[in-house]
Coordinates of C-alpha atoms in Angstrom, one line a residue:
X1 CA 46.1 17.9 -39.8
X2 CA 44.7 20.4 -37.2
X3 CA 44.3 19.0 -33.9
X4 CA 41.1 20.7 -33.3
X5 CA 39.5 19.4 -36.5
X6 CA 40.6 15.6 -35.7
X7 CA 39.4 16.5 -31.9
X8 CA 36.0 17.9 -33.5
X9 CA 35.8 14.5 -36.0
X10 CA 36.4 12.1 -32.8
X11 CA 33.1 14.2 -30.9
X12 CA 31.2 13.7 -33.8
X13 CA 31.8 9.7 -34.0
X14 CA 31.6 9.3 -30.4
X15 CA 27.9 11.0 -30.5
X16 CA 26.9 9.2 -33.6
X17 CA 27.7 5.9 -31.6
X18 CA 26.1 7.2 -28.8
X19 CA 23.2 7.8 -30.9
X20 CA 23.2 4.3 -32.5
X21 CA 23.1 2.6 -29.1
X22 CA 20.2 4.9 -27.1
X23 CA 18.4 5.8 -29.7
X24 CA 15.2 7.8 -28.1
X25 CA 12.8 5.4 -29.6
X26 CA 14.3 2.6 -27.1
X27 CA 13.6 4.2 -23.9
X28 CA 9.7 4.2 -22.5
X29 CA 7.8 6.0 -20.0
X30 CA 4.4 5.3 -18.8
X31 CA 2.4 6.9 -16.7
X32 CA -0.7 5.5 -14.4
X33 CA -3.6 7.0 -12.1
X34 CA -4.7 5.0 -9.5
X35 CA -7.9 4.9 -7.4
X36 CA -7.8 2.2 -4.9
X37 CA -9.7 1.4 -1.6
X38 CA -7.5 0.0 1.3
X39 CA -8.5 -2.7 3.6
X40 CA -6.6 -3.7 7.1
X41 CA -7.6 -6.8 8.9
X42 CA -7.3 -6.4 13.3
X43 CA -8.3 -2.9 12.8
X44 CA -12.2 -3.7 14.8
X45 CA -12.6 -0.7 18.0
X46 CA -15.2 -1.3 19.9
X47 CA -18.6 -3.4 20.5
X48 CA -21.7 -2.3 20.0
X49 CA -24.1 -4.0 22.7
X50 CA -26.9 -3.9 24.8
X51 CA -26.5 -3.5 28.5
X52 CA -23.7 -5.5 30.1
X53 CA -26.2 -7.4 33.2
X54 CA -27.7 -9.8 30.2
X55 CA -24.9 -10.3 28.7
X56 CA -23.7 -9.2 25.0
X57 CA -26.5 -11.0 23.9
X58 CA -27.2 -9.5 19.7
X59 CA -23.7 -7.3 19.4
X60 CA -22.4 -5.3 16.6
X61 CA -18.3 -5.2 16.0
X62 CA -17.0 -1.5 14.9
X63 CA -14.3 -0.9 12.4
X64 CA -13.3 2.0 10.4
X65 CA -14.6 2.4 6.9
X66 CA -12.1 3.0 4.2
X67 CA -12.7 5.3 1.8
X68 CA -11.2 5.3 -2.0
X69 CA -8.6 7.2 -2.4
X70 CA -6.6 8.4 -5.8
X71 CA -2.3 7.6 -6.5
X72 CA 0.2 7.2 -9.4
X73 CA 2.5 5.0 -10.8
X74 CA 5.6 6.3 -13.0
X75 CA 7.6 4.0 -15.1
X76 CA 11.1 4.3 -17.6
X77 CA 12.3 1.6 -19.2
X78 CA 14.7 0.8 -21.4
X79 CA 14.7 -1.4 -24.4
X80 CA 18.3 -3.2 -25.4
X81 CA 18.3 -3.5 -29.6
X82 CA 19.8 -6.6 -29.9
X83 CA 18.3 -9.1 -27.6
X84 CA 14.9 -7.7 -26.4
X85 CA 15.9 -7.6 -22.8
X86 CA 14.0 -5.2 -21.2
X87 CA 15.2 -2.6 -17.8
X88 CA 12.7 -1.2 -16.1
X89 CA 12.0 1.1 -13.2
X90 CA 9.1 1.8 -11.5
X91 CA 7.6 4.1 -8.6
X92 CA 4.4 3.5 -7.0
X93 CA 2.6 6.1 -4.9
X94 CA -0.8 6.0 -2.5
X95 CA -1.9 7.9 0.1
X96 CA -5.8 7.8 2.1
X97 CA -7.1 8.4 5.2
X98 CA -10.5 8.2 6.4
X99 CA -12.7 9.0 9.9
X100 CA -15.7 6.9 11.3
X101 CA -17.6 8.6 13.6
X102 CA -20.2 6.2 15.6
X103 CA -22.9 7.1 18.3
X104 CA -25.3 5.0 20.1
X105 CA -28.3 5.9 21.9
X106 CA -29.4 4.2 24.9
X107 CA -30.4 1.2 25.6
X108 CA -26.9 0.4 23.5
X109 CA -23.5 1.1 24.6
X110 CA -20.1 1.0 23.4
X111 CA -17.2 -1.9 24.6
X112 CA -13.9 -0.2 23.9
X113 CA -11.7 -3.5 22.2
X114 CA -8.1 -1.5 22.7
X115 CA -8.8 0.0 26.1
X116 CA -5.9 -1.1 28.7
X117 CA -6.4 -2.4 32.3
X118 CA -4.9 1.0 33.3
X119 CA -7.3 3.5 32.1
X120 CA -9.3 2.9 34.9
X121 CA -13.3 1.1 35.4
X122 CA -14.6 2.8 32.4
X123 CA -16.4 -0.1 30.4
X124 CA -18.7 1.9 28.4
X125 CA -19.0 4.5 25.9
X126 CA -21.3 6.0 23.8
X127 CA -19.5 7.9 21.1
X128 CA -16.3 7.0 18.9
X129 CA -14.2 8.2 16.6
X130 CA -12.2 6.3 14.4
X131 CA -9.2 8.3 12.2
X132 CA -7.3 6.1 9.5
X133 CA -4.4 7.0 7.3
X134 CA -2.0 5.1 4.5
X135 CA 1.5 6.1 3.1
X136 CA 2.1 3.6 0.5
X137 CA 5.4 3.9 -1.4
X138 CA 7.5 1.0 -3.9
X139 CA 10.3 1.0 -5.6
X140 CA 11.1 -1.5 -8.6
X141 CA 13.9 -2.4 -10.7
X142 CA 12.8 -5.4 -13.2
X143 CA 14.5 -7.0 -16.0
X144 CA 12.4 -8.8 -18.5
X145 CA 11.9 -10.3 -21.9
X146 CA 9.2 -10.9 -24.1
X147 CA 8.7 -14.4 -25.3
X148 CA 6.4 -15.1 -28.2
X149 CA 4.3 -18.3 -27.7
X150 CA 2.2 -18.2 -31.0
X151 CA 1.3 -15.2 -33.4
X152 CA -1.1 -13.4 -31.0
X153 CA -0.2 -14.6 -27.3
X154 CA 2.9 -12.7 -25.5
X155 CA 4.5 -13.9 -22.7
X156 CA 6.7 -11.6 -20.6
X157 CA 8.4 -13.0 -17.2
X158 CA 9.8 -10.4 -15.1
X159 CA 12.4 -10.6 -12.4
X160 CA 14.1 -7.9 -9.8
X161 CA 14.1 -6.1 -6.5
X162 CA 12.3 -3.9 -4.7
X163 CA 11.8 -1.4 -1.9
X164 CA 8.6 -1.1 0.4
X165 CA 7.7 1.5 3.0
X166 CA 4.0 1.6 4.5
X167 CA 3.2 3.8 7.2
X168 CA -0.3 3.6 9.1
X169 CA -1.7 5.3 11.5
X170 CA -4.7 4.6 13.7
X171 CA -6.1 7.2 16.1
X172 CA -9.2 6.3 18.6
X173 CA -11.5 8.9 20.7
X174 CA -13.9 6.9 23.1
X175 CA -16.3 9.2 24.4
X176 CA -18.4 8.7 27.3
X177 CA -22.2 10.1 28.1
X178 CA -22.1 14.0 29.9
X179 CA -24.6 12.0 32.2
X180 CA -21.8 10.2 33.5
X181 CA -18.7 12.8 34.1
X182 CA -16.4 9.7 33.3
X183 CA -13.4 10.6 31.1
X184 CA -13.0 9.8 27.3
X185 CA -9.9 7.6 26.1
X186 CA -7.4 8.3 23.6
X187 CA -5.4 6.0 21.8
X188 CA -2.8 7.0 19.3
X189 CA -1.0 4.6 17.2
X190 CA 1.5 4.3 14.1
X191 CA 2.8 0.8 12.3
X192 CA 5.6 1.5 10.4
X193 CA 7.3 -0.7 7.9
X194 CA 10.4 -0.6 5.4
X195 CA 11.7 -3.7 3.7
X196 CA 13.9 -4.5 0.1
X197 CA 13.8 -7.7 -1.3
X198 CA 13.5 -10.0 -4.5
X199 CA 10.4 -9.7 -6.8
X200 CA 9.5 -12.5 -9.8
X201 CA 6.4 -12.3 -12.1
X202 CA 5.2 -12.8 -15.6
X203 CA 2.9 -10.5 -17.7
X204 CA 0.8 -11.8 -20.6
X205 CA -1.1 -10.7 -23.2
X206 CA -3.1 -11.9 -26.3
X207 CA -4.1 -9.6 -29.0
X208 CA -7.2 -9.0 -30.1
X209 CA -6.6 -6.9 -33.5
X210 CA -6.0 -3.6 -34.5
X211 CA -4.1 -2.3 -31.6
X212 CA -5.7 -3.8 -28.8
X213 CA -4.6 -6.3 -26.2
X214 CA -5.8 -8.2 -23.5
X215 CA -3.1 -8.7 -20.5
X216 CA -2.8 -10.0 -17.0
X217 CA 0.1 -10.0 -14.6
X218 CA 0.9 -11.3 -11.5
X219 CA 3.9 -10.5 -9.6
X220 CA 5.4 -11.5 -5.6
X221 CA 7.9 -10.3 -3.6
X222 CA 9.4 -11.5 -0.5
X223 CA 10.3 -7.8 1.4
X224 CA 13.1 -8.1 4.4
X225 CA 12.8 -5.3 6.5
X226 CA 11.9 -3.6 9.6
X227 CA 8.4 -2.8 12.0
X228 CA 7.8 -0.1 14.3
X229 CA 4.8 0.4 16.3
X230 CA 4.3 2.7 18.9
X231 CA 1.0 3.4 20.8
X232 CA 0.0 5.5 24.1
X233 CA -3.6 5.4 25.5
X234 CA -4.1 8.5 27.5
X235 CA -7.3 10.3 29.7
X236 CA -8.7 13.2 27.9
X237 CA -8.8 15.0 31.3
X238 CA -5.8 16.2 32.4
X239 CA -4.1 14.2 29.8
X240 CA -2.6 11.5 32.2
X241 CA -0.7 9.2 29.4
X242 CA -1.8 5.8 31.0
X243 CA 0.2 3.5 28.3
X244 CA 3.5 3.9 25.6
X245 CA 4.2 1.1 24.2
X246 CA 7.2 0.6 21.5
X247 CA 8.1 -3.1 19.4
X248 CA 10.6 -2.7 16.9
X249 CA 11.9 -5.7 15.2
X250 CA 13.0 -7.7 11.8
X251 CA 10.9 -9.6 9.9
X252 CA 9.9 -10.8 6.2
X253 CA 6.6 -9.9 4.7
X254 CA 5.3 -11.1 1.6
X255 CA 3.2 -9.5 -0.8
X256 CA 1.1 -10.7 -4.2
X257 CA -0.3 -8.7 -6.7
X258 CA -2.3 -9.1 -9.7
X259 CA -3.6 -7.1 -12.8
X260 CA -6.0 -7.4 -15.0
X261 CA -7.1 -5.2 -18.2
X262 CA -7.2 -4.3 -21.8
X263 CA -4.4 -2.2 -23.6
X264 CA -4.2 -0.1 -27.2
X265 CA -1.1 0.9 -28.4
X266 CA 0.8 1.6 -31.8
X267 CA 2.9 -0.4 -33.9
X268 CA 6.4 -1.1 -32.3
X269 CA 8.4 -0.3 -35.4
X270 CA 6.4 3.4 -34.9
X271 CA 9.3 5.9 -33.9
X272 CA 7.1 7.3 -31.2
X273 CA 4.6 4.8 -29.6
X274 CA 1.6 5.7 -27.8
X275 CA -0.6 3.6 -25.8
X276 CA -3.4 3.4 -23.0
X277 CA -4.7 0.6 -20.4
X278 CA -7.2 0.6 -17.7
X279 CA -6.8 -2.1 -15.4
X280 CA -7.9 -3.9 -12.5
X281 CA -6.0 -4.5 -9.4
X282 CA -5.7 -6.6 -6.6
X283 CA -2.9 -6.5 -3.9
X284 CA -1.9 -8.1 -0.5
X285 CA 0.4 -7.4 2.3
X286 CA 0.9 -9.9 4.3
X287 CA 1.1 -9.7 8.5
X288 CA 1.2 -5.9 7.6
X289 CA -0.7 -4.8 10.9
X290 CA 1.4 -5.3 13.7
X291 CA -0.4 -3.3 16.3
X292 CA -1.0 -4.9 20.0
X293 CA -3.9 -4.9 22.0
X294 CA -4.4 -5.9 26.0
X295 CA -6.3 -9.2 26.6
X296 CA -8.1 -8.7 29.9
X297 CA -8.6 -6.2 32.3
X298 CA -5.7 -7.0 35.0
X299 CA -2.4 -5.7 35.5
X300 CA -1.3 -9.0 34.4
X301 CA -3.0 -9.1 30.8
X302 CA -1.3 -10.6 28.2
X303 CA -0.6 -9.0 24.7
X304 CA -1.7 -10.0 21.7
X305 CA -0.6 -8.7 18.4
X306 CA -3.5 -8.7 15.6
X307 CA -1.2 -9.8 12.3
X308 CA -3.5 -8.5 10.4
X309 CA -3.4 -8.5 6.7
X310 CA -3.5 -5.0 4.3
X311 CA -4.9 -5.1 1.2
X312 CA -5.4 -2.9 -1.8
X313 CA -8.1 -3.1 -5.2
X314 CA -9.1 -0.5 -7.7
X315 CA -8.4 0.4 -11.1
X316 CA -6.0 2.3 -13.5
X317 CA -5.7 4.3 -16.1
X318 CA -2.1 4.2 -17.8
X319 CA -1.3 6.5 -20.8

Protein backbone atom coordinates (compact mmCIF):
# COMPACT_ATOMS: atom_id res chain seq x y z
CA UNK A 1 0.00 0.00 0.00
CA UNK A 2 1.31 3.62 -0.75
CA UNK A 3 2.81 5.10 2.17
CA UNK A 4 1.33 8.41 1.50
CA UNK A 5 -2.23 7.17 1.35
CA UNK A 6 -1.75 5.13 4.81
CA UNK A 7 0.08 8.54 6.09
CA UNK A 8 -3.09 10.47 4.66
CA UNK A 9 -5.66 7.73 6.47
CA UNK A 10 -3.66 8.04 9.98
CA UNK A 11 -4.33 12.33 9.60
CA UNK A 12 -7.72 11.65 8.95
CA UNK A 13 -8.33 9.32 12.17
CA UNK A 14 -6.20 11.41 14.34
CA UNK A 15 -8.54 14.63 13.44
CA UNK A 16 -11.71 12.73 13.66
CA UNK A 17 -10.57 11.82 17.27
CA UNK A 18 -9.60 15.12 17.76
CA UNK A 19 -12.84 16.15 16.75
CA UNK A 20 -14.71 13.67 18.99
CA UNK A 21 -12.89 14.91 22.08
CA UNK A 22 -13.16 19.07 21.55
CA UNK A 23 -16.02 19.17 19.81
CA UNK A 24 -16.73 23.16 19.43
CA UNK A 25 -20.01 22.84 21.21
CA UNK A 26 -17.95 22.07 24.53
CA UNK A 27 -15.99 25.08 24.78
CA UNK A 28 -17.84 28.47 26.12
CA UNK A 29 -17.14 32.05 26.05
CA UNK A 30 -18.92 34.78 27.81
CA UNK A 31 -18.58 38.07 27.80
CA UNK A 32 -19.67 40.86 30.60
CA UNK A 33 -19.79 44.84 30.89
CA UNK A 34 -19.41 46.20 34.04
CA UNK A 35 -20.27 49.53 35.68
CA UNK A 36 -19.24 49.63 39.22
CA UNK A 37 -18.61 52.48 41.84
CA UNK A 38 -15.46 52.05 44.05
CA UNK A 39 -15.23 52.83 47.57
CA UNK A 40 -11.80 53.15 49.87
CA UNK A 41 -12.02 53.41 53.55
CA UNK A 42 -8.88 55.95 55.31
CA UNK A 43 -9.12 57.91 52.21
CA UNK A 44 -10.73 61.41 54.50
CA UNK A 45 -8.20 64.83 53.46
CA UNK A 46 -8.95 67.42 55.38
CA UNK A 47 -11.57 69.12 58.04
CA UNK A 48 -13.79 71.51 57.38
CA UNK A 49 -14.19 73.87 60.51
CA UNK A 50 -14.66 77.03 61.90
CA UNK A 51 -11.89 79.07 63.28
CA UNK A 52 -9.30 77.17 65.30
CA UNK A 53 -9.42 79.83 68.81
CA UNK A 54 -13.11 78.02 69.65
CA UNK A 55 -12.19 75.01 68.89
CA UNK A 56 -13.48 72.58 66.07
CA UNK A 57 -16.68 73.02 67.49
CA UNK A 58 -19.65 71.72 64.34
CA UNK A 59 -16.73 70.21 61.72
CA UNK A 60 -17.23 68.57 58.45
CA UNK A 61 -14.62 65.54 57.33
CA UNK A 62 -13.61 65.72 53.47
CA UNK A 63 -13.18 62.65 51.26
CA UNK A 64 -13.09 62.14 47.69
CA UNK A 65 -16.27 61.23 45.81
CA UNK A 66 -16.10 58.20 43.62
CA UNK A 67 -17.59 58.22 40.56
CA UNK A 68 -19.02 55.05 38.49
CA UNK A 69 -16.97 53.87 36.26
CA UNK A 70 -17.46 51.14 33.24
CA UNK A 71 -15.11 47.49 32.84
CA UNK A 72 -15.33 43.94 31.46
CA UNK A 73 -15.06 40.56 32.25
CA UNK A 74 -14.01 37.73 29.52
CA UNK A 75 -14.49 34.13 30.16
CA UNK A 76 -13.58 30.49 28.23
CA UNK A 77 -14.40 27.44 29.48
CA UNK A 78 -14.31 24.18 28.76
CA UNK A 79 -16.76 21.48 29.17
CA UNK A 80 -15.29 17.65 29.68
CA UNK A 81 -18.16 15.10 27.86
CA UNK A 82 -17.99 12.53 30.17
CA UNK A 83 -18.10 13.65 33.71
CA UNK A 84 -19.37 17.34 33.60
CA UNK A 85 -16.30 18.85 35.14
CA UNK A 86 -16.04 22.09 34.08
CA UNK A 87 -12.30 24.42 33.28
CA UNK A 88 -12.66 27.75 33.35
CA UNK A 89 -10.76 30.87 32.88
CA UNK A 90 -11.54 34.17 33.61
CA UNK A 91 -10.22 37.94 33.22
CA UNK A 92 -11.57 40.72 35.03
CA UNK A 93 -10.89 44.35 34.11
CA UNK A 94 -11.71 48.00 35.91
CA UNK A 95 -10.36 51.14 35.68
CA UNK A 96 -11.89 54.82 37.41
CA UNK A 97 -10.67 57.88 38.56
CA UNK A 98 -12.33 60.78 39.88
CA UNK A 99 -11.42 64.63 41.23
CA UNK A 100 -13.12 66.54 44.22
CA UNK A 101 -12.54 69.91 44.17
CA UNK A 102 -13.62 71.77 47.67
CA UNK A 103 -13.60 75.53 48.59
CA UNK A 104 -14.66 77.26 51.75
CA UNK A 105 -15.37 80.78 52.30
CA UNK A 106 -14.59 82.48 55.43
CA UNK A 107 -15.51 82.20 58.51
CA UNK A 108 -14.60 78.19 57.56
CA UNK A 109 -11.27 76.82 56.94
CA UNK A 110 -9.62 73.81 55.92
CA UNK A 111 -7.44 71.26 58.49
CA UNK A 112 -5.19 69.40 56.09
CA UNK A 113 -5.47 65.38 57.83
CA UNK A 114 -2.13 64.17 55.66
CA UNK A 115 -0.06 67.26 56.19
CA UNK A 116 3.52 66.30 57.90
CA UNK A 117 5.24 68.09 60.79
CA UNK A 118 7.74 69.22 58.07
CA UNK A 119 5.86 71.34 55.77
CA UNK A 120 6.09 74.07 58.00
CA UNK A 121 3.15 76.20 60.40
CA UNK A 122 0.57 76.12 57.74
CA UNK A 123 -2.63 74.88 59.60
CA UNK A 124 -5.13 76.16 57.26
CA UNK A 125 -6.41 76.08 53.82
CA UNK A 126 -9.07 77.12 51.97
CA UNK A 127 -9.15 75.19 48.74
CA UNK A 128 -8.48 71.37 47.94
CA UNK A 129 -8.23 69.14 45.42
CA UNK A 130 -8.70 65.61 45.70
CA UNK A 131 -7.57 63.22 42.42
CA UNK A 132 -8.49 59.40 42.72
CA UNK A 133 -7.63 56.55 40.39
CA UNK A 134 -8.22 52.50 40.24
CA UNK A 135 -6.43 49.74 38.19
CA UNK A 136 -8.25 46.73 38.98
CA UNK A 137 -7.04 43.49 37.22
CA UNK A 138 -7.91 39.32 38.14
CA UNK A 139 -6.96 36.44 36.93
CA UNK A 140 -8.98 33.00 37.47
CA UNK A 141 -8.55 29.45 36.80
CA UNK A 142 -11.67 27.44 38.38
CA UNK A 143 -12.63 23.93 38.14
CA UNK A 144 -16.27 23.15 38.77
CA UNK A 145 -19.24 20.80 38.56
CA UNK A 146 -22.70 21.14 38.42
CA UNK A 147 -24.67 19.15 40.98
CA UNK A 148 -28.41 18.67 40.57
CA UNK A 149 -30.23 18.99 43.89
CA UNK A 150 -33.94 18.52 42.62
CA UNK A 151 -35.48 19.10 39.00
CA UNK A 152 -35.22 22.95 39.04
CA UNK A 153 -32.38 23.88 41.68
CA UNK A 154 -28.57 23.66 40.37
CA UNK A 155 -25.81 23.71 42.53
CA UNK A 156 -22.31 24.51 41.12
CA UNK A 157 -19.25 24.65 43.71
CA UNK A 158 -16.17 26.13 42.21
CA UNK A 159 -12.65 25.82 43.22
CA UNK A 160 -9.06 27.45 41.90
CA UNK A 161 -6.53 30.13 41.97
CA UNK A 162 -6.09 33.38 41.26
CA UNK A 163 -4.01 36.48 40.50
CA UNK A 164 -4.73 40.06 41.81
CA UNK A 165 -3.05 43.39 41.05
CA UNK A 166 -4.74 46.81 42.31
CA UNK A 167 -2.97 49.88 41.85
CA UNK A 168 -4.31 53.34 43.44
CA UNK A 169 -3.31 56.39 43.40
CA UNK A 170 -4.15 59.42 45.52
CA UNK A 171 -3.07 62.90 44.72
CA UNK A 172 -3.78 66.09 47.16
CA UNK A 173 -3.49 70.03 46.35
CA UNK A 174 -4.03 72.11 49.56
CA UNK A 175 -4.43 75.57 48.63
CA UNK A 176 -4.07 78.41 50.88
CA UNK A 177 -6.00 82.09 50.68
CA UNK A 178 -3.84 84.88 48.10
CA UNK A 179 -4.49 86.95 51.40
CA UNK A 180 -2.11 84.96 53.12
CA UNK A 181 1.16 84.42 50.62
CA UNK A 182 1.48 80.98 52.52
CA UNK A 183 2.47 78.08 50.20
CA UNK A 184 -0.01 75.29 48.98
CA UNK A 185 0.98 71.45 49.81
CA UNK A 186 1.27 68.60 47.54
CA UNK A 187 0.99 65.27 48.35
CA UNK A 188 1.40 62.43 45.90
CA UNK A 189 0.75 58.90 46.60
CA UNK A 190 0.44 55.31 44.96
CA UNK A 191 -0.58 51.81 46.94
CA UNK A 192 0.28 49.08 44.97
CA UNK A 193 -0.66 45.52 45.32
CA UNK A 194 0.00 42.03 43.52
CA UNK A 195 -0.94 38.74 45.21
CA UNK A 196 -1.92 34.76 43.75
CA UNK A 197 -3.67 32.60 45.85
CA UNK A 198 -6.47 29.90 46.38
CA UNK A 199 -10.16 30.86 45.51
CA UNK A 200 -13.48 28.42 46.63
CA UNK A 201 -17.09 29.32 45.87
CA UNK A 202 -20.38 27.84 44.77
CA UNK A 203 -22.92 29.23 42.25
CA UNK A 204 -26.63 28.32 42.31
CA UNK A 205 -29.44 28.71 40.45
CA UNK A 206 -33.20 27.74 40.35
CA UNK A 207 -35.12 27.86 37.14
CA UNK A 208 -37.98 29.59 36.68
CA UNK A 209 -39.29 28.12 33.12
CA UNK A 210 -38.77 28.66 29.67
CA UNK A 211 -35.20 29.63 29.68
CA UNK A 212 -34.87 31.68 32.50
CA UNK A 213 -32.89 31.29 35.74
CA UNK A 214 -32.41 32.85 38.91
CA UNK A 215 -28.63 32.54 40.29
CA UNK A 216 -26.42 33.69 43.05
CA UNK A 217 -22.80 33.17 43.77
CA UNK A 218 -20.47 33.81 46.22
CA UNK A 219 -16.81 33.25 45.98
CA UNK A 220 -13.40 34.07 48.46
CA UNK A 221 -10.04 34.09 47.98
CA UNK A 222 -7.13 34.31 50.30
CA UNK A 223 -4.41 36.47 47.86
CA UNK A 224 -0.43 36.23 49.05
CA UNK A 225 1.35 38.87 47.76
CA UNK A 226 3.11 42.09 47.88
CA UNK A 227 2.41 46.15 48.98
CA UNK A 228 4.08 49.14 47.81
CA UNK A 229 3.33 52.59 48.85
CA UNK A 230 5.25 55.45 48.20
CA UNK A 231 4.27 59.13 49.10
CA UNK A 232 6.19 62.65 49.03
CA UNK A 233 4.58 65.83 50.35
CA UNK A 234 6.26 68.73 48.78
CA UNK A 235 5.74 73.00 48.79
CA UNK A 236 4.23 74.24 45.60
CA UNK A 237 6.84 77.08 45.73
CA UNK A 238 10.04 76.22 44.69
CA UNK A 239 9.09 72.65 44.87
CA UNK A 240 11.05 71.80 48.14
CA UNK A 241 10.10 67.90 48.47
CA UNK A 242 9.59 67.98 52.39
CA UNK A 243 8.71 64.00 52.71
CA UNK A 244 9.40 60.39 50.49
CA UNK A 245 8.28 57.88 52.11
CA UNK A 246 8.51 54.05 50.74
CA UNK A 247 7.01 50.57 52.81
CA UNK A 248 7.20 47.59 50.83
CA UNK A 249 6.33 44.40 52.38
CA UNK A 250 4.39 40.69 52.29
CA UNK A 251 1.25 40.18 53.39
CA UNK A 252 -2.19 38.22 52.76
CA UNK A 253 -5.31 39.96 51.88
CA UNK A 254 -8.59 38.47 51.56
CA UNK A 255 -11.35 39.32 49.41
CA UNK A 256 -15.36 38.19 49.19
CA UNK A 257 -17.51 38.56 46.50
CA UNK A 258 -21.08 38.00 45.72
CA UNK A 259 -23.54 37.98 42.74
CA UNK A 260 -26.80 38.29 42.32
CA UNK A 261 -29.22 38.13 39.11
CA UNK A 262 -31.38 36.54 36.57
CA UNK A 263 -30.17 34.54 33.43
CA UNK A 264 -31.89 33.29 29.86
CA UNK A 265 -30.22 30.97 27.95
CA UNK A 266 -30.92 27.97 25.41
CA UNK A 267 -31.28 24.43 25.72
CA UNK A 268 -27.87 22.71 26.50
CA UNK A 269 -28.29 19.88 24.03
CA UNK A 270 -28.54 23.19 21.35
CA UNK A 271 -25.28 22.98 19.25
CA UNK A 272 -24.68 26.63 19.69
CA UNK A 273 -26.02 28.11 23.02
CA UNK A 274 -26.77 31.67 23.63
CA UNK A 275 -27.56 33.34 26.73
CA UNK A 276 -27.70 36.74 28.78
CA UNK A 277 -27.59 37.92 32.62
CA UNK A 278 -27.62 41.11 34.37
CA UNK A 279 -26.43 41.00 37.70
CA UNK A 280 -25.74 42.58 40.87
CA UNK A 281 -22.38 42.77 42.56
CA UNK A 282 -20.90 43.28 45.59
CA UNK A 283 -17.05 42.94 46.33
CA UNK A 284 -14.49 43.55 49.23
CA UNK A 285 -10.81 43.89 49.56
CA UNK A 286 -9.70 43.61 52.59
CA UNK A 287 -6.75 45.98 54.39
CA UNK A 288 -6.40 47.17 50.71
CA UNK A 289 -5.33 50.82 51.62
CA UNK A 290 -2.13 50.78 53.05
CA UNK A 291 -1.24 54.41 52.86
CA UNK A 292 0.43 56.19 56.18
CA UNK A 293 -0.38 59.33 57.62
CA UNK A 294 1.72 61.51 60.49
CA UNK A 295 -0.03 61.70 63.92
CA UNK A 296 1.04 65.03 65.38
CA UNK A 297 2.78 67.94 64.45
CA UNK A 298 6.49 67.11 65.93
CA UNK A 299 9.46 65.81 64.57
CA UNK A 300 8.79 62.93 66.63
CA UNK A 301 5.14 61.97 65.31
CA UNK A 302 4.32 58.61 65.11
CA UNK A 303 2.87 56.88 61.87
CA UNK A 304 -0.13 55.39 61.47
CA UNK A 305 -1.20 53.30 58.61
CA UNK A 306 -5.12 53.66 57.68
CA UNK A 307 -5.85 49.69 56.69
CA UNK A 308 -8.48 50.72 55.01
CA UNK A 309 -10.91 48.55 53.21
CA UNK A 310 -11.72 48.75 49.11
CA UNK A 311 -14.79 47.92 47.95
CA UNK A 312 -16.65 47.53 44.64
CA UNK A 313 -20.86 47.30 43.73
CA UNK A 314 -22.65 47.70 40.40
CA UNK A 315 -24.14 45.63 37.89
CA UNK A 316 -23.58 43.57 34.70
CA UNK A 317 -24.61 42.73 31.64
CA UNK A 318 -23.20 39.23 30.30
CA UNK A 319 -24.03 38.03 26.77
Amino acid sequence: MNLKYIICMELALIGSICAETFSPSQFEAEASFVYWKANVNGLSSAIKTHSLQEGLGKSEIESPVFRWGPGFQVSLAYQIPHDQWKIDLQLTSYRTHSTTHVETKAPFILIPVWQSPFAGESLAFTQLDQHYRLHLGLIGLFLSKPLQVSARIEWIPSIGVSFASVRQKYHLDYIPSNQLGEESVLWRMKNKFWGLGPSIGCRGAVHLGRGFFLFGETFMSLFYGEFYSHQGERLEEGQLKTVRLFNQFFSLAPQLEGTLGLRWQTSNRARCQWLFEVGYDQSLFFAQDQLPHFVGRSSQSKIVVNQGDLSLMGVHVTA
